[in-house]
């Protein structure tokens, strides 16, 4: 029958820069089941290197390693992790407990990387009782003495009921009394049939073992079994272990994933300020995208509402250039429209259904001791139906009232709120630019058009506005309702021709402009396009910048937790377990940042709509998009640090200071 562990001419060299250290120079040894072996030797003689190879934490450069006759050099890293998890328990000089978890969670850690389903907690508590720590169940490692911490580490090594316990200077950090206690525990385990391989440089500690292997300069110089300390009885049925059958379970088993989430948030919260600063980029990016999308959607919706209320076959003729205002035009370049123009346009019978002149200005409106500056619109009779402004409370002007320059006013709801405290204004007398007017109606609410409040308005007869209030002799513009939607093109050119003829304008003279709603619609969609382009670039920039912040902090986190990674690998974590753990952490960070960003973005848009009166509309889509982007950023930028963590060799990680 083959031995439990067998090394044949094993070599191990380390490369530090240019120099090579030959730590093991041809070690051959066999260890039987049930032995208690102490590996002794001076510091640097290769004891730990040997133990790490025996414990499958490291691979030899040369030589064979057989477990129950099976060569383990051919196993992949993950398969080795499986073997460690199933047959080995590790105890280290530095204990290697995870500080953020209580000791029960520390002890049951090897379980979550196994394929076994059991009540791990109960098992962990059982082992803690075995090492005499039942009183300390809900303590964290920091609350325990060194001796107690090492007992927790032993409980962790025992929790999977391993065949072999590997201990590297288990008493190296402990005083004599605690050392003796730890050795008694190991002795007891040996008596129960466990194989124990222990590294030490102290004779008193080695005295507990049944066999002492002495090393010097990377080779074994002596190997003695004490008389009467033969290997304990071979436990029936337990001899032999198929190294390829190590059950590891899936990534999602044994609460691994849930555990990673909980640990990720623990880690994030343990460094609150640092985490917050790291996610700032994501946070600001998400917040601005949410707020701008809300604004854009709000403006778009308001404009569409407005378009609907205007009717689709509407033309607006305005004096002045269609070009940017301020472009040199010269005197008299602005067309001066009069009622004669309105009549002329209205007489294009087959094309035009209605035409109405308007004059715009600002008015100071006073009621009692309150005053309010608002936009003053002088309108004709047909304006009411054309622009859907006929009051549902009160009434519209009559044609006679408009003709005879009556001092009557129809007010918008914002004016009602500001001036009348939302009480009924009809029949009240107000002063508009110092002239007394009687309110006869409230204009239907229209809401916002972009940042502009369309209800902050007063309508008065166009004649009154021109001759009594604003002192203008010309109209500001003319609204035209085309007879049929398909006549818009023809009507536009007919009106164009008519005005040029009447005002003796040259063909290239653009002292007025005619707009139809298709133009407005085009403008709308091009604004929307610009908006989404802008949003897209903000999102892209902020996510890249934010992502780099995340990558940076994750690299720091991986470095800081090198020893934790080493420990997790030693007890059986596979590459993907480590990958997933760090990915969950980076996604946890970006999602937290994204979440705060969403709240901030919604907050900002609410504030804008409340104080600045802008139309905003937060859509579920923007929230879903922001969340999805946060998750993707976390995965993308967390991938490299997570891979770095997963690629760490267990020995390197455990040796890291
Ligand atoms: P011991 O445990 O007996 O003190 P080790 O097995 O730890 O000795 O180390 C043996 C030799 O190998 C020492 O000279 C040590 O400096 C070197 N060594 C061990 N591990 C590494 C490593 N990861 N990189 C470089 N040199 C190492
Ligand atoms: Mg050592």
XYZ file of C-alpha atoms and ligand atoms in Angstrom:
685
model
C 0.000 0.000 0.000
C 1.292 3.454 -0.863
C 2.118 6.024 1.768
C -0.156 8.914 2.544
C 2.314 11.596 1.428
C 5.472 10.995 -0.539
C 8.037 13.500 -1.829
C 10.683 12.316 -4.276
C 13.753 14.521 -4.833
C 11.857 17.815 -4.545
C 13.534 21.095 -5.474
C 12.257 24.613 -5.049
C 14.053 27.817 -6.042
C 12.869 31.388 -5.633
C 13.863 34.177 -7.930
C 14.349 37.610 -6.379
C 15.581 39.986 -9.037
C 18.821 38.530 -10.341
C 19.545 36.217 -7.441
C 18.063 32.762 -7.025
C 17.496 31.203 -3.609
C 17.667 27.442 -3.595
C 15.239 26.793 -0.731
C 14.828 23.032 -1.238
C 17.651 21.016 -2.770
C 16.350 17.510 -3.255
C 14.053 16.520 -0.434
C 12.659 12.990 -0.304
C 10.383 11.940 2.508
C 7.307 9.819 3.194
C 4.703 10.519 5.838
C 2.200 7.938 7.003
C -1.344 8.482 8.104
C -1.658 9.216 11.812
C 1.857 10.595 12.245
C 2.716 13.699 14.267
C 5.723 15.184 12.470
C 7.788 18.158 13.551
C 9.982 19.786 10.909
C 12.877 21.515 12.628
C 15.768 23.656 11.537
C 17.260 27.110 11.639
C 15.524 30.052 10.101
C 15.857 29.951 6.323
C 16.573 26.229 6.198
C 13.514 25.599 4.006
C 10.969 24.346 6.572
C 8.118 26.546 5.411
C 8.908 25.861 1.765
C 8.635 22.155 2.458
C 5.393 22.511 4.397
C 3.844 24.631 1.642
C 4.604 21.989 -0.950
C 3.230 19.254 1.301
C 0.103 21.365 1.883
C -0.397 21.957 -1.870
C 0.022 25.700 -1.369
C 3.025 25.642 -3.697
C 4.416 23.471 -6.450
C 7.927 22.000 -6.647
C 10.133 23.079 -9.551
C 11.458 19.555 -9.827
C 10.549 16.243 -8.233
C 7.393 14.270 -7.571
C 4.686 14.613 -4.968
C 2.304 11.713 -4.448
C -0.759 11.598 -2.199
C -1.860 8.003 -1.675
C 0.148 7.170 -4.757
C -1.469 9.846 -6.959
C 0.810 12.406 -8.544
C -0.511 15.856 -7.657
C 1.819 17.890 -9.861
C -0.637 17.461 -12.698
C -3.522 19.044 -10.807
C -4.707 22.476 -11.876
C -4.732 25.331 -9.395
C -8.449 24.944 -8.820
C -8.157 21.194 -8.351
C -5.438 21.776 -5.773
C -7.749 24.218 -4.023
C -10.350 21.448 -3.939
C -7.901 19.010 -2.366
C -6.835 21.591 0.243
C -10.430 22.255 1.110
C -11.261 18.587 1.497
C -8.256 17.035 3.206
C -6.104 19.794 4.698
C -6.407 22.179 7.592
C -3.914 25.053 8.007
C -2.633 26.803 11.111
C -0.206 29.685 10.645
C 2.061 31.650 12.931
C 0.134 34.861 12.154
C -3.290 33.201 12.687
C -4.654 34.853 9.502
C -8.135 35.487 10.831
C -10.418 37.896 8.946
C -10.854 40.880 11.236
C -14.243 42.020 10.023
C -16.022 38.737 10.691
C -16.928 37.279 14.050
C -15.114 34.114 15.005
C -17.973 31.795 14.040
C -17.890 33.168 10.494
C -14.121 32.799 10.479
C -14.349 29.177 11.530
C -16.992 28.236 9.007
C -15.202 29.929 6.110
C -13.783 26.667 4.651
C -17.348 25.382 4.433
C -18.586 28.049 2.044
C -15.923 26.987 -0.478
C -16.911 23.335 -0.203
C -19.619 21.382 -1.986
C -21.115 20.163 1.256
C -24.460 21.337 2.536
C -24.771 21.355 6.263
C -25.529 23.690 9.100
C -22.108 25.359 9.027
C -22.858 27.553 11.984
C -23.561 24.656 14.230
C -20.423 22.890 13.018
C -18.363 26.024 13.646
C -19.737 26.398 17.162
C -18.950 22.749 17.825
C -15.280 23.273 16.844
C -15.061 26.435 18.907
C -16.273 24.420 21.900
C -13.587 21.817 21.194
C -10.898 24.483 21.518
C -12.533 25.954 24.616
C -13.964 29.171 23.146
C -17.688 28.620 23.641
C -17.843 31.785 25.794
C -16.516 33.928 22.931
C -18.916 32.963 20.157
C -19.899 36.482 19.042
C -16.497 38.084 19.440
C -14.408 39.364 16.584
C -10.718 38.369 16.358
C -9.612 41.797 17.634
C -11.348 41.149 20.941
C -9.322 37.999 21.591
C -5.832 37.334 22.929
C -3.169 35.768 20.711
C -3.658 32.333 22.240
C -7.408 32.575 21.714
C -6.942 33.716 18.130
C -4.756 30.720 17.401
C -7.410 28.481 18.915
C -9.937 30.019 16.504
C -7.517 29.251 13.663
C -7.295 25.640 14.835
C -11.086 25.418 14.994
C -11.150 26.710 11.406
C -8.587 24.104 10.365
C -10.764 21.407 11.915
C -14.153 22.438 10.623
C -13.998 20.291 7.475
C -12.701 17.363 9.517
C -9.483 17.113 7.479
C -7.130 14.123 7.283
C -4.047 16.289 7.748
C -3.306 19.436 9.715
C -0.447 21.610 8.516
C 0.902 23.990 11.131
C 3.685 26.501 10.419
C 5.181 27.725 13.700
C 1.742 27.632 15.366
C 3.172 28.838 18.661
C 5.645 31.311 17.168
C 3.661 34.356 18.330
C 2.545 32.936 21.684
C 3.928 32.892 25.211
C 4.888 29.657 26.964
C 1.543 29.121 28.677
C -0.497 29.646 25.513
C 1.990 27.574 23.516
C 1.492 24.661 25.864
C -2.287 24.939 25.525
C -2.127 24.982 21.739
C 0.208 21.976 21.744
C -2.172 20.069 24.034
C -4.946 20.669 21.532
C -2.764 19.393 18.682
C -1.723 16.425 20.773
C -5.364 15.619 21.428
C -6.119 15.773 17.712
C -3.246 13.434 17.017
C -4.623 11.028 19.592
C -7.936 11.090 17.715
C -6.128 9.912 14.594
C -5.333 13.120 12.708
C -2.089 13.395 10.812
C -0.202 16.503 11.940
C 2.742 18.114 10.183
C 4.191 21.009 12.102
C 7.074 23.388 11.487
C 8.921 24.711 14.529
C 12.390 25.767 15.583
C 11.861 25.145 19.297
C 12.864 21.871 20.912
C 10.142 22.047 23.599
C 7.506 22.283 20.897
C 9.052 19.541 18.769
C 9.003 17.337 21.870
C 5.236 16.929 21.476
C 5.707 15.242 18.092
C 6.354 11.555 17.456
C 8.825 12.167 14.648
C 11.341 14.954 14.147
C 12.707 15.840 10.719
C 15.663 18.205 10.883
C 16.561 20.438 7.961
C 19.591 22.469 7.014
C 20.140 24.506 3.867
C 17.278 22.948 1.970
C 17.951 19.292 2.693
C 16.874 16.839 5.392
C 19.773 16.108 7.704
C 18.037 13.757 10.133
C 14.676 12.020 10.505
C 13.915 10.246 13.789
C 10.851 8.522 15.167
C 10.651 8.500 18.925
C 10.349 5.035 20.372
C 6.780 4.230 21.399
C 5.386 7.013 19.224
C 4.569 5.002 16.133
C 1.863 6.343 13.835
C -1.548 6.039 15.506
C -3.804 3.234 14.307
C -4.761 3.574 10.675
C -8.371 4.582 10.822
C -10.301 1.909 8.987
C -11.812 3.000 5.704
C -10.280 6.445 5.892
C -7.003 5.539 4.321
C -6.962 6.566 0.718
C -8.435 9.607 -0.878
C -9.233 10.168 -4.512
C -7.624 13.522 -5.178
C -9.721 14.161 -8.275
C -13.043 13.735 -6.552
C -12.787 16.839 -4.383
C -16.297 18.287 -4.244
C -16.231 22.081 -4.594
C -19.782 23.093 -5.313
C -20.744 25.987 -7.543
C -19.989 29.661 -7.113
C -23.538 30.271 -5.984
C -23.695 27.484 -3.449
C -23.484 27.655 0.322
C -24.393 31.332 0.407
C -21.075 32.185 -1.213
C -22.571 34.928 -3.378
C -24.759 36.366 -0.626
C -21.749 36.237 1.669
C -19.694 38.176 -0.872
C -22.363 40.852 -1.075
C -22.495 41.204 2.697
C -18.688 41.325 2.909
C -18.461 43.817 0.058
C -20.745 46.238 1.856
C -18.887 45.659 5.104
C -15.672 46.543 3.315
C -17.254 49.603 1.696
C -18.670 50.804 5.011
C -15.431 50.108 6.860
C -13.801 52.791 4.675
C -16.732 55.170 4.287
C -14.845 58.285 3.284
C -12.554 56.477 0.900
C -15.436 54.621 -0.734
C -17.428 57.823 -1.044
C -14.585 59.671 -2.744
C -14.030 56.743 -5.074
C -17.625 56.679 -6.267
C -17.862 60.459 -6.579
C -17.261 60.331 -10.328
C -20.025 57.788 -10.865
C -22.281 59.659 -8.473
C -21.954 63.022 -10.199
C -22.211 61.444 -13.642
C -25.379 59.562 -12.836
C -26.920 62.545 -11.045
C -26.313 64.892 -13.974
C -27.615 62.409 -16.509
C -30.769 61.816 -14.487
C -31.363 65.541 -13.963
C -30.675 66.457 -17.583
C -32.842 63.656 -18.891
C -35.631 64.840 -16.624
C -35.221 68.390 -17.929
C -35.018 67.295 -21.539
C -38.053 65.064 -21.290
C -39.955 67.765 -19.432
C -39.163 70.383 -22.063
C -40.004 67.994 -24.875
C -43.309 67.071 -23.335
C -44.196 70.690 -22.678
C -43.361 71.614 -26.253
C -45.417 68.753 -27.596
C -48.340 69.830 -25.423
C -47.951 73.264 -26.825
C -47.833 72.003 -30.382
C -51.010 70.065 -29.792
C -52.787 73.075 -28.356
C -51.679 75.209 -31.288
C -53.018 72.946 -33.910
C -50.880 71.584 -36.662
C -51.953 73.833 -39.514
C -50.829 77.059 -37.947
C -48.463 79.644 -39.392
C -46.754 82.334 -37.419
C -45.500 85.431 -39.223
C -43.087 87.588 -37.302
C -41.395 90.811 -38.150
C -37.620 90.567 -38.071
C -35.001 88.226 -39.467
C -35.111 84.489 -39.097
C -31.369 84.748 -38.608
C -29.716 85.271 -35.296
C -30.842 88.460 -33.707
C -28.242 91.185 -33.772
C -26.982 90.330 -37.238
C -26.564 93.594 -39.128
C -29.839 94.401 -40.837
C -29.752 98.161 -41.399
C -32.570 100.574 -40.670
C -36.024 99.696 -41.920
C -35.096 96.067 -42.437
C -37.899 94.998 -40.110
C -41.226 94.615 -41.846
C -43.968 96.700 -40.209
C -47.241 94.812 -40.211
C -50.553 96.561 -39.891
C -54.178 95.456 -39.845
C -54.185 95.968 -43.584
C -51.705 93.103 -43.869
C -53.956 90.948 -41.697
C -56.917 91.723 -43.912
C -54.905 91.041 -47.053
C -53.799 87.663 -45.728
C -57.286 86.817 -44.524
C -58.587 87.469 -48.026
C -56.487 84.601 -49.470
C -59.783 82.747 -49.247
C -59.091 79.221 -50.437
C -55.902 78.984 -48.421
C -56.449 80.888 -45.210
C -59.198 80.144 -42.740
C -58.357 82.761 -40.135
C -55.773 85.455 -39.567
C -55.187 87.441 -36.415
C -52.685 90.150 -35.596
C -50.914 90.197 -32.261
C -48.815 92.699 -30.430
C -46.532 91.724 -27.565
C -45.010 93.699 -24.756
C -44.486 93.746 -21.035
C -47.021 95.080 -18.598
C -46.966 96.019 -14.955
C -50.296 94.884 -13.557
C -51.500 96.197 -10.213
C -54.336 94.992 -7.983
C -54.812 96.504 -4.559
C -51.360 96.738 -3.062
C -49.886 93.979 -5.193
C -48.158 94.307 -8.497
C -46.773 91.844 -10.999
C -44.860 92.221 -14.231
C -46.094 89.915 -16.904
C -46.138 89.467 -20.630
C -48.863 91.485 -22.268
C -50.497 90.050 -25.392
C -52.729 92.193 -27.574
C -54.851 89.757 -29.572
C -57.585 89.758 -32.183
C -60.944 87.991 -32.017
C -59.925 84.859 -33.932
C -56.863 84.315 -31.741
C -59.153 82.747 -29.114
C -60.138 79.756 -31.235
C -56.882 79.559 -33.159
C -54.668 79.313 -30.114
C -57.195 77.671 -27.797
C -57.206 80.505 -25.309
C -60.961 80.937 -24.869
C -61.545 80.994 -21.102
C -63.565 78.254 -19.478
C -63.994 80.618 -16.524
C -65.270 83.951 -17.747
C -65.461 84.790 -21.456
C -63.495 85.853 -24.561
C -63.641 89.365 -26.096
C -66.386 90.199 -28.598
C -65.401 91.611 -32.029
C -67.028 94.911 -31.051
C -64.996 95.149 -27.865
C -61.831 94.633 -29.870
C -62.814 97.194 -32.442
C -63.703 99.831 -29.867
C -60.501 99.443 -27.852
C -62.229 98.307 -24.663
C -60.166 98.066 -21.491
C -60.849 94.411 -20.760
C -58.356 91.755 -19.710
C -58.123 87.969 -19.614
C -55.485 86.753 -17.176
C -53.400 83.596 -17.013
C -53.450 81.349 -13.939
C -50.007 82.450 -12.766
C -51.255 86.005 -12.654
C -54.338 84.860 -10.740
C -52.056 83.211 -8.221
C -49.629 86.103 -7.873
C -52.074 88.950 -7.862
C -55.342 87.575 -6.570
C -54.121 84.818 -4.236
C -56.115 82.371 -6.304
C -59.431 84.120 -5.557
C -61.875 84.797 -8.354
C -60.603 87.823 -10.312
C -63.577 88.187 -12.657
C -65.197 91.597 -12.476
C -62.249 93.040 -10.555
C -60.561 96.185 -11.716
C -56.794 96.138 -12.210
C -54.327 98.695 -13.483
C -52.182 97.690 -16.447
C -49.421 100.247 -17.016
C -51.529 102.688 -14.936
C -54.716 102.199 -16.971
C -57.812 100.661 -15.409
C -58.909 97.314 -16.872
C -61.753 94.985 -15.975
C -60.925 91.261 -15.769
C -63.412 89.197 -17.779
C -61.864 85.738 -17.826
C -59.088 83.316 -16.885
C -57.110 81.876 -19.774
C -56.881 78.070 -19.840
C -53.706 76.747 -18.184
C -50.992 75.782 -20.664
C -48.052 74.967 -18.440
C -44.430 75.494 -19.324
C -42.770 75.734 -22.669
C -39.202 74.938 -21.730
C -38.332 77.416 -19.029
C -41.090 79.776 -20.085
C -44.306 79.938 -18.058
C -47.105 80.249 -20.604
C -49.626 81.061 -17.894
C -47.758 84.169 -16.790
C -49.702 86.253 -19.322
C -52.445 88.830 -19.778
C -54.539 89.074 -22.929
C -56.129 92.380 -23.956
C -57.697 93.503 -27.242
C -55.009 94.142 -29.854
C -56.295 97.653 -30.540
C -56.227 98.582 -26.871
C -52.717 97.216 -26.582
C -51.384 99.157 -29.550
C -53.007 102.534 -29.095
C -53.647 102.788 -25.353
C -51.116 100.669 -23.507
C -47.966 99.938 -25.472
C -48.074 102.908 -27.816
C -47.106 100.818 -30.850
C -48.431 101.494 -34.329
C -47.352 98.176 -35.751
C -48.189 94.568 -35.036
C -45.563 92.216 -33.624
C -46.821 89.352 -35.699
C -49.706 87.640 -37.416
C -51.113 84.176 -36.716
C -52.645 82.339 -39.645
C -54.757 79.217 -39.643
C -54.380 77.387 -42.936
C -57.568 75.883 -44.397
C -56.112 72.388 -44.692
C -52.859 70.808 -43.446
C -51.796 69.845 -46.976
C -51.986 73.502 -48.062
C -49.311 74.706 -45.659
C -46.555 74.874 -48.286
C -48.673 76.714 -50.798
C -50.054 79.110 -48.228
C -46.589 79.914 -46.960
C -45.336 80.868 -50.385
C -48.531 82.788 -51.180
C -48.203 84.839 -47.994
C -44.515 85.347 -48.632
C -45.231 86.729 -52.076
C -48.087 88.878 -50.812
C -46.027 90.507 -48.074
C -43.075 91.144 -50.351
C -45.361 92.823 -52.831
C -47.171 94.913 -50.248
C -43.995 96.061 -48.512
C -41.918 96.274 -51.693
C -39.279 93.907 -50.404
C -36.643 92.252 -52.531
C -36.671 88.469 -52.791
C -33.562 88.048 -50.650
C -34.665 90.553 -48.046
C -35.479 88.611 -44.894
C -37.059 91.308 -42.768
C -39.803 88.923 -41.707
C -40.196 85.191 -41.306
C -42.943 82.642 -41.596
C -42.869 79.577 -39.413
C -45.041 76.536 -39.538
C -45.272 73.768 -37.010
C -43.265 71.301 -39.077
C -40.385 73.664 -38.585
C -40.999 73.767 -34.864
C -41.237 70.000 -34.841
C -37.952 69.732 -36.684
C -36.395 72.124 -34.244
C -37.761 70.031 -31.440
C -36.289 66.801 -32.718
C -32.935 68.406 -33.473
C -32.843 69.892 -29.968
C -33.659 66.471 -28.624
C -30.852 64.998 -30.693
C -28.343 67.547 -29.481
C -29.548 66.886 -25.980
C -29.054 63.139 -26.201
C -25.647 63.619 -27.773
C -24.690 65.920 -24.919
C -26.092 63.489 -22.369
C -24.296 60.615 -24.004
C -20.935 62.356 -23.819
C -21.476 63.430 -20.212
C -22.400 59.869 -19.323
C -19.415 58.450 -21.195
C -16.903 60.862 -19.676
C -18.215 60.528 -16.161
C -18.362 56.765 -16.362
C -14.794 56.503 -17.645
C -13.505 58.930 -15.012
C -15.619 57.304 -12.320
C -14.577 53.856 -13.498
C -10.910 54.703 -13.255
C -11.506 55.887 -9.697
C -13.116 52.553 -8.933
C -10.313 50.592 -10.574
C -7.784 52.548 -8.569
C -9.443 51.902 -5.245
C -10.032 48.244 -6.064
C -6.318 47.812 -6.760
C -5.632 49.349 -3.362
C -8.185 47.044 -1.811
C -6.622 43.962 -3.431
C -3.170 44.951 -2.199
C -4.440 45.656 1.290
C -6.124 42.298 1.455
C -3.385 40.197 -0.074
C -3.158 38.103 3.075
C -6.912 37.615 3.179
C -6.781 36.387 -0.415
C -3.940 34.018 0.502
C -5.899 32.650 3.416
C -9.059 32.190 1.371
C -7.079 30.363 -1.279
C -5.362 28.209 1.312
C -8.673 27.010 2.688
C -10.025 26.194 -0.746
C -11.219 29.292 -2.632
C -10.841 28.874 -6.383
C -9.856 31.612 -8.820
C -13.448 32.334 -9.698
C -14.424 32.615 -6.038
C -11.851 35.368 -5.566
C -12.788 37.023 -8.868
C -16.438 37.058 -7.925
C -15.728 38.407 -4.459
C -13.863 41.439 -5.788
C -16.243 42.001 -8.681
C -19.127 42.036 -6.238
C -17.244 44.624 -4.236
C -16.580 46.929 -7.172
C -20.130 46.569 -8.447
C -21.342 47.163 -4.908
C -19.431 50.431 -4.937
C -20.568 51.655 -8.339
C -24.165 50.705 -7.599
C -24.084 52.540 -4.270
C -22.626 55.558 -6.046
C -25.201 55.229 -8.814
C -27.991 54.939 -6.281
C -26.973 58.114 -4.455
C -26.560 59.728 -7.884
C -30.103 58.787 -8.868
C -31.512 60.250 -5.679
C -29.418 63.391 -6.109
C -30.450 63.713 -9.760
C -34.141 63.390 -8.939
C -33.655 65.852 -6.090
C -31.992 68.391 -8.365
C -34.724 68.115 -10.984
C -37.422 68.498 -8.326
C -35.670 71.604 -7.020
C -35.408 72.997 -10.556
C -39.082 72.434 -11.187
C -40.057 73.834 -7.801
C -37.891 76.940 -7.576
C -37.014 77.745 -11.154
C -40.370 76.535 -12.413
C -38.885 74.379 -15.153
C -40.832 71.507 -16.572
C -39.136 68.241 -15.582
C -40.114 64.633 -15.963
C -38.076 61.852 -14.350
C -38.571 58.665 -16.302
C -38.200 55.130 -15.032
C -36.051 54.460 -18.089
C -33.416 56.955 -16.985
C -33.274 55.297 -13.558
C -32.998 51.821 -15.075
C -30.346 53.041 -17.513
C -28.342 54.699 -14.754
C -28.452 51.531 -12.660
C -27.436 49.376 -15.606
C -24.548 51.706 -16.408
C -23.375 51.647 -12.800
C -23.368 47.848 -12.792
C -21.519 47.677 -16.113
C -18.922 50.206 -14.975
C -18.378 48.196 -11.811
C -17.861 44.995 -13.772
C -15.708 46.552 -16.486
C -13.383 48.503 -14.237
C -13.389 45.902 -11.476
C -12.344 43.116 -13.802
C -8.641 43.822 -13.872
C -8.185 44.241 -10.092
C -10.331 41.141 -9.508
C -8.228 39.127 -11.941
C -5.089 40.364 -10.211
C -6.502 39.131 -6.916
C -7.536 35.789 -8.394
C -4.087 35.213 -9.902
C -2.244 35.632 -6.612
C -0.484 32.452 -5.539
C -1.551 31.335 -2.067
C 2.024 31.297 -0.747
C 2.910 34.730 -2.071
C -0.267 36.117 -0.607
C 0.287 34.495 2.783
C 3.883 35.698 2.989
C 2.872 39.276 2.122
C 3.683 41.724 4.917
P 12.179 28.622 6.987
O 10.725 28.443 7.047
O 12.960 27.424 7.347
O 12.644 29.816 7.777
P 11.693 29.196 4.219
O 11.247 27.935 3.629
O 10.675 30.196 4.553
O 12.612 28.905 5.488
O 12.732 29.889 3.236
C 13.844 29.219 2.710
C 14.643 30.217 1.883
O 13.871 30.604 0.765
C 14.977 31.481 2.649
O 16.284 31.891 2.286
C 13.948 32.462 2.173
O 14.471 33.768 2.214
C 13.695 31.994 0.758
N 12.302 32.273 0.352
C 11.242 31.692 0.856
N 10.114 32.124 0.216
C 10.516 33.007 -0.708
C 9.844 33.795 -1.694
N 8.526 33.783 -1.867
N 10.608 34.571 -2.472
C 11.940 34.600 -2.327
N 12.613 33.880 -1.451
C 11.934 33.090 -0.621
Mg 9.261 29.572 7.998
